[in-house]
């Protein structure tokens, strides 16, 4: 596991170009979710589905998107930063962490159902974000890695730094599992293609700096509790004062 405690950077945000996944997705202020992929948690699960031109959210009481569901639409207060329903399904990795394990995680390995679970799908091999702050997720042989790119308009070349989690990893009393190359059931079969293409606009940047505060945490590879970015948006400039990864 790679840990970076504190990094000071300043980036001038001079372009409004937004990079979004090349597949069907829904995005809030914290994450790009592949359409049809289940976000599994002990407290309940959810997934996003394309319904004609719109994206709806299915919420479940169990942790695997089965059983009775509640449908949440924009009329019910569902707010998304951007979405896409006119393309094919995403290929993603599923990364889970089990919290409250012993130091060697032997108890979580032996009986994972007895521990809190958080599973998040990561769209593979797409460069997302905006010029000046881009992230690319890759998953190979059970190792899920995010590369971070600053001050560029693509994810070519070497990232400034990476954050990685490996299947079977045990760290800080959490046990991690990683499944690569999952095909989301989120293509055009979930509803007629929208014909509108992506609904993303630059002002709806998913990694919106104004949303990263004490009440909003970015979903990084090491779990839902981790705070990743403290960003300040000043006019059309993004100044990254501090970047703290807490693993």
PDB file of C-alpha atoms in Angstrom:
ATOM      1  CA  UNK A   1       0.000   0.000   0.000  1.00  0.00           C
ATOM      2  CA  UNK A   2       1.305   3.412  -0.905  1.00  0.00           C
ATOM      3  CA  UNK A   3       0.677   6.235   1.532  1.00  0.00           C
ATOM      4  CA  UNK A   4       1.209   9.893   0.901  1.00  0.00           C
ATOM      5  CA  UNK A   5       0.716  12.020   3.969  1.00  0.00           C
ATOM      6  CA  UNK A   6       0.841  15.549   2.629  1.00  0.00           C
ATOM      7  CA  UNK A   7       1.519  17.086  -0.732  1.00  0.00           C
ATOM      8  CA  UNK A   8       1.569  20.784  -1.537  1.00  0.00           C
ATOM      9  CA  UNK A   9       0.739  21.706  -5.102  1.00  0.00           C
ATOM     10  CA  UNK A  10      -0.639  24.671  -6.995  1.00  0.00           C
ATOM     11  CA  UNK A  11      -2.436  24.125 -10.257  1.00  0.00           C
ATOM     12  CA  UNK A  12      -3.839  26.799 -12.536  1.00  0.00           C
ATOM     13  CA  UNK A  13      -7.124  25.604 -13.967  1.00  0.00           C
ATOM     14  CA  UNK A  14      -7.210  27.140 -17.419  1.00  0.00           C
ATOM     15  CA  UNK A  15      -9.550  24.810 -19.287  1.00  0.00           C
ATOM     16  CA  UNK A  16     -13.160  23.788 -18.838  1.00  0.00           C
ATOM     17  CA  UNK A  17     -12.714  20.445 -20.610  1.00  0.00           C
ATOM     18  CA  UNK A  18     -14.377  17.681 -18.621  1.00  0.00           C
ATOM     19  CA  UNK A  19     -13.329  14.039 -19.020  1.00  0.00           C
ATOM     20  CA  UNK A  20     -16.048  11.463 -18.345  1.00  0.00           C
ATOM     21  CA  UNK A  21     -16.191   7.663 -18.731  1.00  0.00           C
ATOM     22  CA  UNK A  22     -16.864   6.267 -22.195  1.00  0.00           C
ATOM     23  CA  UNK A  23     -19.766   4.135 -20.961  1.00  0.00           C
ATOM     24  CA  UNK A  24     -23.055   4.523 -19.084  1.00  0.00           C
ATOM     25  CA  UNK A  25     -22.545   6.100 -15.669  1.00  0.00           C
ATOM     26  CA  UNK A  26     -24.040   8.261 -12.947  1.00  0.00           C
ATOM     27  CA  UNK A  27     -21.916  10.694 -10.973  1.00  0.00           C
ATOM     28  CA  UNK A  28     -22.432  12.556  -7.739  1.00  0.00           C
ATOM     29  CA  UNK A  29     -19.940  14.870  -6.056  1.00  0.00           C
ATOM     30  CA  UNK A  30     -17.817  11.950  -4.889  1.00  0.00           C
ATOM     31  CA  UNK A  31     -17.743   9.193  -7.487  1.00  0.00           C
ATOM     32  CA  UNK A  32     -18.479   7.892 -10.993  1.00  0.00           C
ATOM     33  CA  UNK A  33     -20.813   4.880 -10.673  1.00  0.00           C
ATOM     34  CA  UNK A  34     -21.209   2.395 -13.550  1.00  0.00           C
ATOM     35  CA  UNK A  35     -24.873   2.036 -14.427  1.00  0.00           C
ATOM     36  CA  UNK A  36     -26.200  -1.251 -13.062  1.00  0.00           C
ATOM     37  CA  UNK A  37     -23.312  -1.889 -10.643  1.00  0.00           C
ATOM     38  CA  UNK A  38     -24.225  -2.555  -7.016  1.00  0.00           C
ATOM     39  CA  UNK A  39     -22.670  -0.425  -4.276  1.00  0.00           C
ATOM     40  CA  UNK A  40     -22.668  -2.826  -1.341  1.00  0.00           C
ATOM     41  CA  UNK A  41     -22.667  -1.730   2.291  1.00  0.00           C
ATOM     42  CA  UNK A  42     -23.714  -3.293   5.578  1.00  0.00           C
ATOM     43  CA  UNK A  43     -26.219  -0.502   6.110  1.00  0.00           C
ATOM     44  CA  UNK A  44     -27.824  -1.147   2.722  1.00  0.00           C
ATOM     45  CA  UNK A  45     -26.987  -1.148  -0.961  1.00  0.00           C
ATOM     46  CA  UNK A  46     -27.877   0.842  -4.045  1.00  0.00           C
ATOM     47  CA  UNK A  47     -27.357   1.087  -7.779  1.00  0.00           C
ATOM     48  CA  UNK A  48     -28.192   3.467 -10.593  1.00  0.00           C
ATOM     49  CA  UNK A  49     -30.280   2.403 -13.586  1.00  0.00           C
ATOM     50  CA  UNK A  50     -31.032   4.108 -16.899  1.00  0.00           C
ATOM     51  CA  UNK A  51     -34.758   4.679 -17.411  1.00  0.00           C
ATOM     52  CA  UNK A  52     -35.111   6.110 -20.907  1.00  0.00           C
ATOM     53  CA  UNK A  53     -33.396   9.498 -20.750  1.00  0.00           C
ATOM     54  CA  UNK A  54     -33.237   9.574 -16.972  1.00  0.00           C
ATOM     55  CA  UNK A  55     -31.173   7.904 -14.284  1.00  0.00           C
ATOM     56  CA  UNK A  56     -32.948   6.507 -11.237  1.00  0.00           C
ATOM     57  CA  UNK A  57     -31.508   5.106  -8.044  1.00  0.00           C
ATOM     58  CA  UNK A  58     -32.588   1.782  -6.546  1.00  0.00           C
ATOM     59  CA  UNK A  59     -32.013   1.466  -2.799  1.00  0.00           C
ATOM     60  CA  UNK A  60     -32.135  -1.842  -0.919  1.00  0.00           C
ATOM     61  CA  UNK A  61     -32.144  -2.820   2.759  1.00  0.00           C
ATOM     62  CA  UNK A  62     -29.748  -5.722   2.161  1.00  0.00           C
ATOM     63  CA  UNK A  63     -26.087  -5.475   1.161  1.00  0.00           C
ATOM     64  CA  UNK A  64     -26.242  -7.012  -2.329  1.00  0.00           C
ATOM     65  CA  UNK A  65     -28.982  -5.159  -4.262  1.00  0.00           C
ATOM     66  CA  UNK A  66     -31.534  -7.945  -3.920  1.00  0.00           C
ATOM     67  CA  UNK A  67     -35.019  -8.035  -2.511  1.00  0.00           C
ATOM     68  CA  UNK A  68     -37.472  -5.181  -2.124  1.00  0.00           C
ATOM     69  CA  UNK A  69     -36.258  -1.846  -3.409  1.00  0.00           C
ATOM     70  CA  UNK A  70     -37.102   1.825  -3.185  1.00  0.00           C
ATOM     71  CA  UNK A  71     -36.847   3.862  -6.363  1.00  0.00           C
ATOM     72  CA  UNK A  72     -35.443   7.376  -6.059  1.00  0.00           C
ATOM     73  CA  UNK A  73     -35.912   9.792  -8.964  1.00  0.00           C
ATOM     74  CA  UNK A  74     -35.143  13.445  -9.559  1.00  0.00           C
ATOM     75  CA  UNK A  75     -38.679  14.205  -8.380  1.00  0.00           C
ATOM     76  CA  UNK A  76     -37.763  12.560  -5.071  1.00  0.00           C
ATOM     77  CA  UNK A  77     -34.663  14.690  -4.656  1.00  0.00           C
ATOM     78  CA  UNK A  78     -32.078  12.595  -6.508  1.00  0.00           C
ATOM     79  CA  UNK A  79     -29.261  14.958  -7.498  1.00  0.00           C
ATOM     80  CA  UNK A  80     -26.498  13.912  -9.891  1.00  0.00           C
ATOM     81  CA  UNK A  81     -23.632  16.005 -11.190  1.00  0.00           C
ATOM     82  CA  UNK A  82     -23.717  14.271 -14.581  1.00  0.00           C
ATOM     83  CA  UNK A  83     -24.711  10.996 -16.219  1.00  0.00           C
ATOM     84  CA  UNK A  84     -24.727   8.992 -19.454  1.00  0.00           C
ATOM     85  CA  UNK A  85     -27.321   6.556 -20.757  1.00  0.00           C
ATOM     86  CA  UNK A  86     -26.588   6.478 -24.483  1.00  0.00           C
ATOM     87  CA  UNK A  87     -23.505   4.262 -24.536  1.00  0.00           C
ATOM     88  CA  UNK A  88     -22.618   0.690 -23.609  1.00  0.00           C
ATOM     89  CA  UNK A  89     -22.048  -0.886 -20.239  1.00  0.00           C
ATOM     90  CA  UNK A  90     -18.910  -0.212 -18.207  1.00  0.00           C
ATOM     91  CA  UNK A  91     -16.184  -2.626 -17.240  1.00  0.00           C
ATOM     92  CA  UNK A  92     -15.286  -2.039 -13.627  1.00  0.00           C
ATOM     93  CA  UNK A  93     -13.433  -3.392 -10.637  1.00  0.00           C
ATOM     94  CA  UNK A  94     -15.189  -4.034  -7.349  1.00  0.00           C
ATOM     95  CA  UNK A  95     -13.189  -3.211  -4.262  1.00  0.00           C
ATOM     96  CA  UNK A  96     -14.456  -4.157  -0.824  1.00  0.00           C
ATOM     97  CA  UNK A  97     -13.151  -3.468   2.634  1.00  0.00           C
ATOM     98  CA  UNK A  98     -14.162  -5.191   5.856  1.00  0.00           C
ATOM     99  CA  UNK A  99     -13.709  -3.002   8.925  1.00  0.00           C
ATOM    100  CA  UNK A 100     -12.883  -3.838  12.532  1.00  0.00           C
ATOM    101  CA  UNK A 101     -10.591  -6.786  11.849  1.00  0.00           C
ATOM    102  CA  UNK A 102      -7.802  -8.107  14.046  1.00  0.00           C
ATOM    103  CA  UNK A 103      -4.291  -6.885  13.245  1.00  0.00           C
ATOM    104  CA  UNK A 104      -3.693  -9.831  10.903  1.00  0.00           C
ATOM    105  CA  UNK A 105      -7.285  -9.796   9.537  1.00  0.00           C
ATOM    106  CA  UNK A 106      -7.625 -13.520  10.254  1.00  0.00           C
ATOM    107  CA  UNK A 107     -11.098 -13.053  11.740  1.00  0.00           C
ATOM    108  CA  UNK A 108     -12.350 -11.100   8.728  1.00  0.00           C
ATOM    109  CA  UNK A 109     -10.927 -13.701   6.367  1.00  0.00           C
ATOM    110  CA  UNK A 110     -12.567 -16.540   8.296  1.00  0.00           C
ATOM    111  CA  UNK A 111     -15.986 -14.907   8.708  1.00  0.00           C
ATOM    112  CA  UNK A 112     -16.368 -11.802   6.531  1.00  0.00           C
ATOM    113  CA  UNK A 113     -20.147 -11.637   6.967  1.00  0.00           C
ATOM    114  CA  UNK A 114     -19.648 -10.766  10.631  1.00  0.00           C
ATOM    115  CA  UNK A 115     -17.962  -7.459   9.797  1.00  0.00           C
ATOM    116  CA  UNK A 116     -18.993  -4.172   8.264  1.00  0.00           C
ATOM    117  CA  UNK A 117     -18.570  -4.270   4.503  1.00  0.00           C
ATOM    118  CA  UNK A 118     -18.155  -1.414   2.025  1.00  0.00           C
ATOM    119  CA  UNK A 119     -17.852  -2.272  -1.674  1.00  0.00           C
ATOM    120  CA  UNK A 120     -17.407   0.320  -4.381  1.00  0.00           C
ATOM    121  CA  UNK A 121     -17.251  -0.164  -8.173  1.00  0.00           C
ATOM    122  CA  UNK A 122     -14.456   1.630 -10.040  1.00  0.00           C
ATOM    123  CA  UNK A 123     -14.775   2.145 -13.790  1.00  0.00           C
ATOM    124  CA  UNK A 124     -11.646   0.747 -15.388  1.00  0.00           C
ATOM    125  CA  UNK A 125      -9.294   2.358 -17.897  1.00  0.00           C
ATOM    126  CA  UNK A 126     -11.125   5.675 -18.273  1.00  0.00           C
ATOM    127  CA  UNK A 127      -9.545   9.044 -17.594  1.00  0.00           C
ATOM    128  CA  UNK A 128     -11.970  11.140 -15.540  1.00  0.00           C
ATOM    129  CA  UNK A 129     -12.039  14.577 -13.984  1.00  0.00           C
ATOM    130  CA  UNK A 130     -11.068  17.870 -15.636  1.00  0.00           C
ATOM    131  CA  UNK A 131      -7.942  19.287 -17.199  1.00  0.00           C
ATOM    132  CA  UNK A 132      -5.627  19.968 -14.310  1.00  0.00           C
ATOM    133  CA  UNK A 133      -6.964  17.147 -12.106  1.00  0.00           C
ATOM    134  CA  UNK A 134      -7.443  13.721 -13.710  1.00  0.00           C
ATOM    135  CA  UNK A 135      -7.705  10.194 -12.298  1.00  0.00           C
ATOM    136  CA  UNK A 136      -7.367   6.855 -14.063  1.00  0.00           C
ATOM    137  CA  UNK A 137      -8.265   3.526 -12.475  1.00  0.00           C
ATOM    138  CA  UNK A 138      -6.638   0.288 -13.623  1.00  0.00           C
ATOM    139  CA  UNK A 139      -7.098  -3.222 -12.253  1.00  0.00           C
ATOM    140  CA  UNK A 140      -4.745  -6.083 -13.137  1.00  0.00           C
ATOM    141  CA  UNK A 141      -4.342  -9.459 -11.404  1.00  0.00           C
ATOM    142  CA  UNK A 142      -6.261  -8.404  -8.319  1.00  0.00           C
ATOM    143  CA  UNK A 143      -4.431  -5.103  -7.869  1.00  0.00           C
ATOM    144  CA  UNK A 144      -6.526  -1.948  -8.156  1.00  0.00           C
ATOM    145  CA  UNK A 145      -4.517   1.206  -8.795  1.00  0.00           C
ATOM    146  CA  UNK A 146      -5.448   4.829  -9.261  1.00  0.00           C
ATOM    147  CA  UNK A 147      -3.103   7.191 -11.040  1.00  0.00           C
ATOM    148  CA  UNK A 148      -3.365  10.932 -10.414  1.00  0.00           C
ATOM    149  CA  UNK A 149      -2.444  13.463 -13.121  1.00  0.00           C
ATOM    150  CA  UNK A 150      -2.096  17.193 -12.547  1.00  0.00           C
ATOM    151  CA  UNK A 151      -1.823  20.054 -15.010  1.00  0.00           C
ATOM    152  CA  UNK A 152      -2.475  17.917 -18.124  1.00  0.00           C
ATOM    153  CA  UNK A 153      -5.450  17.178 -20.383  1.00  0.00           C
ATOM    154  CA  UNK A 154      -5.060  13.375 -20.610  1.00  0.00           C
ATOM    155  CA  UNK A 155      -3.889  10.359 -18.642  1.00  0.00           C
ATOM    156  CA  UNK A 156      -1.056   9.409 -20.963  1.00  0.00           C
ATOM    157  CA  UNK A 157       2.372   8.928 -19.487  1.00  0.00           C
ATOM    158  CA  UNK A 158       3.304   8.405 -15.862  1.00  0.00           C
ATOM    159  CA  UNK A 159       1.002   9.761 -13.122  1.00  0.00           C
ATOM    160  CA  UNK A 160       2.280  12.177 -10.500  1.00  0.00           C
ATOM    161  CA  UNK A 161       1.531   9.536  -7.891  1.00  0.00           C
ATOM    162  CA  UNK A 162      -0.528   6.380  -7.464  1.00  0.00           C
ATOM    163  CA  UNK A 163      -2.653   4.775  -4.779  1.00  0.00           C
ATOM    164  CA  UNK A 164      -3.059   1.006  -4.870  1.00  0.00           C
ATOM    165  CA  UNK A 165      -4.899  -1.797  -3.092  1.00  0.00           C
ATOM    166  CA  UNK A 166      -4.311  -5.514  -3.644  1.00  0.00           C
ATOM    167  CA  UNK A 167      -6.776  -8.346  -3.213  1.00  0.00           C
ATOM    168  CA  UNK A 168      -6.246  -9.956   0.211  1.00  0.00           C
ATOM    169  CA  UNK A 169      -4.463  -6.938   1.653  1.00  0.00           C
ATOM    170  CA  UNK A 170      -4.680  -6.319   5.397  1.00  0.00           C
ATOM    171  CA  UNK A 171      -3.976  -2.827   6.718  1.00  0.00           C
ATOM    172  CA  UNK A 172      -5.100  -0.701   9.653  1.00  0.00           C
ATOM    173  CA  UNK A 173      -7.562  -3.374  10.809  1.00  0.00           C
ATOM    174  CA  UNK A 174      -9.252  -3.557   7.429  1.00  0.00           C
ATOM    175  CA  UNK A 175      -9.306  -6.474   5.045  1.00  0.00           C
ATOM    176  CA  UNK A 176      -9.539  -5.732   1.309  1.00  0.00           C
ATOM    177  CA  UNK A 177     -10.805  -7.745  -1.625  1.00  0.00           C
ATOM    178  CA  UNK A 178     -10.494  -6.723  -5.277  1.00  0.00           C
ATOM    179  CA  UNK A 179     -12.290  -8.214  -8.285  1.00  0.00           C
ATOM    180  CA  UNK A 180     -11.143  -6.980 -11.692  1.00  0.00           C
ATOM    181  CA  UNK A 181     -12.937  -6.800 -15.039  1.00  0.00           C
ATOM    182  CA  UNK A 182     -16.564  -7.009 -13.929  1.00  0.00           C
ATOM    183  CA  UNK A 183     -19.061  -6.280 -16.699  1.00  0.00           C
ATOM    184  CA  UNK A 184     -21.820  -3.973 -15.514  1.00  0.00           C
ATOM    185  CA  UNK A 185     -25.362  -4.882 -16.591  1.00  0.00           C
ATOM    186  CA  UNK A 186     -25.761  -1.249 -17.512  1.00  0.00           C
ATOM    187  CA  UNK A 187     -25.819  -0.984 -21.270  1.00  0.00           C
ATOM    188  CA  UNK A 188     -28.680   0.095 -23.461  1.00  0.00           C
ATOM    189  CA  UNK A 189     -30.749  -2.861 -22.293  1.00  0.00           C
ATOM    190  CA  UNK A 190     -31.674  -0.987 -19.110  1.00  0.00           C
ATOM    191  CA  UNK A 191     -33.837   1.349 -21.155  1.00  0.00           C
ATOM    192  CA  UNK A 192     -33.887   2.958 -24.591  1.00  0.00           C
ATOM    193  CA  UNK A 193     -30.742   4.954 -25.316  1.00  0.00           C
ATOM    194  CA  UNK A 194     -31.172   8.581 -24.424  1.00  0.00           C
ATOM    195  CA  UNK A 195     -29.921   9.980 -27.713  1.00  0.00           C
ATOM    196  CA  UNK A 196     -28.628  12.916 -25.708  1.00  0.00           C
ATOM    197  CA  UNK A 197     -25.185  11.575 -25.007  1.00  0.00           C
ATOM    198  CA  UNK A 198     -23.447  12.745 -21.885  1.00  0.00           C
ATOM    199  CA  UNK A 199     -25.221  15.211 -19.635  1.00  0.00           C
ATOM    200  CA  UNK A 200     -21.949  16.377 -18.149  1.00  0.00           C
ATOM    201  CA  UNK A 201     -21.074  20.046 -18.150  1.00  0.00           C
ATOM    202  CA  UNK A 202     -17.907  21.680 -16.938  1.00  0.00           C
ATOM    203  CA  UNK A 203     -19.667  23.499 -14.110  1.00  0.00           C
ATOM    204  CA  UNK A 204     -20.777  20.108 -12.789  1.00  0.00           C
ATOM    205  CA  UNK A 205     -17.242  18.814 -12.299  1.00  0.00           C
ATOM    206  CA  UNK A 206     -17.541  15.634 -10.256  1.00  0.00           C
ATOM    207  CA  UNK A 207     -14.433  16.408  -8.237  1.00  0.00           C
ATOM    208  CA  UNK A 208     -15.984  19.725  -7.219  1.00  0.00           C
ATOM    209  CA  UNK A 209     -13.592  21.381  -4.764  1.00  0.00           C
ATOM    210  CA  UNK A 210     -16.439  23.143  -2.968  1.00  0.00           C
ATOM    211  CA  UNK A 211     -17.814  19.785  -1.932  1.00  0.00           C
ATOM    212  CA  UNK A 212     -14.716  18.598  -0.102  1.00  0.00           C
ATOM    213  CA  UNK A 213     -15.134  19.715   3.485  1.00  0.00           C
ATOM    214  CA  UNK A 214     -15.706  18.169   6.876  1.00  0.00           C
ATOM    215  CA  UNK A 215     -19.049  16.755   5.808  1.00  0.00           C
ATOM    216  CA  UNK A 216     -18.173  15.404   2.364  1.00  0.00           C
ATOM    217  CA  UNK A 217     -15.491  12.752   1.905  1.00  0.00           C
ATOM    218  CA  UNK A 218     -14.031  11.654  -1.384  1.00  0.00           C
ATOM    219  CA  UNK A 219     -14.244   7.917  -1.977  1.00  0.00           C
ATOM    220  CA  UNK A 220     -10.653   6.809  -2.315  1.00  0.00           C
ATOM    221  CA  UNK A 221      -9.356   3.292  -2.704  1.00  0.00           C
ATOM    222  CA  UNK A 222      -9.032   2.673   1.013  1.00  0.00           C
ATOM    223  CA  UNK A 223     -12.643   3.101   2.021  1.00  0.00           C
ATOM    224  CA  UNK A 224     -15.583   5.412   2.386  1.00  0.00           C
ATOM    225  CA  UNK A 225     -14.216   7.117   5.499  1.00  0.00           C
ATOM    226  CA  UNK A 226     -11.020   8.403   3.915  1.00  0.00           C
ATOM    227  CA  UNK A 227     -10.547  12.083   3.186  1.00  0.00           C
ATOM    228  CA  UNK A 228      -8.653  12.563  -0.062  1.00  0.00           C
ATOM    229  CA  UNK A 229      -8.725  16.153  -1.228  1.00  0.00           C
ATOM    230  CA  UNK A 230      -9.075  19.591   0.299  1.00  0.00           C
ATOM    231  CA  UNK A 231      -9.483  21.901  -2.646  1.00  0.00           C
ATOM    232  CA  UNK A 232     -10.316  25.567  -2.917  1.00  0.00           C
ATOM    233  CA  UNK A 233     -12.024  26.939  -6.036  1.00  0.00           C
ATOM    234  CA  UNK A 234     -11.199  30.574  -6.797  1.00  0.00           C
ATOM    235  CA  UNK A 235     -12.918  31.880  -9.961  1.00  0.00           C
ATOM    236  CA  UNK A 236     -11.578  29.685 -12.793  1.00  0.00           C
ATOM    237  CA  UNK A 237      -8.434  28.719 -10.912  1.00  0.00           C
ATOM    238  CA  UNK A 238      -8.065  25.598  -8.806  1.00  0.00           C
ATOM    239  CA  UNK A 239      -5.394  25.984  -6.167  1.00  0.00           C
ATOM    240  CA  UNK A 240      -4.560  22.773  -4.457  1.00  0.00           C
ATOM    241  CA  UNK A 241      -3.249  23.890  -1.094  1.00  0.00           C
ATOM    242  CA  UNK A 242      -3.164  20.536   0.577  1.00  0.00           C
ATOM    243  CA  UNK A 243      -3.743  17.023  -0.528  1.00  0.00           C
ATOM    244  CA  UNK A 244      -3.956  14.486   2.248  1.00  0.00           C
ATOM    245  CA  UNK A 245      -4.421  10.773   1.727  1.00  0.00           C
ATOM    246  CA  UNK A 246      -5.421   8.940   4.835  1.00  0.00           C
ATOM    247  CA  UNK A 247      -5.171   5.204   4.392  1.00  0.00           C
TER     248      UNK A 247
END
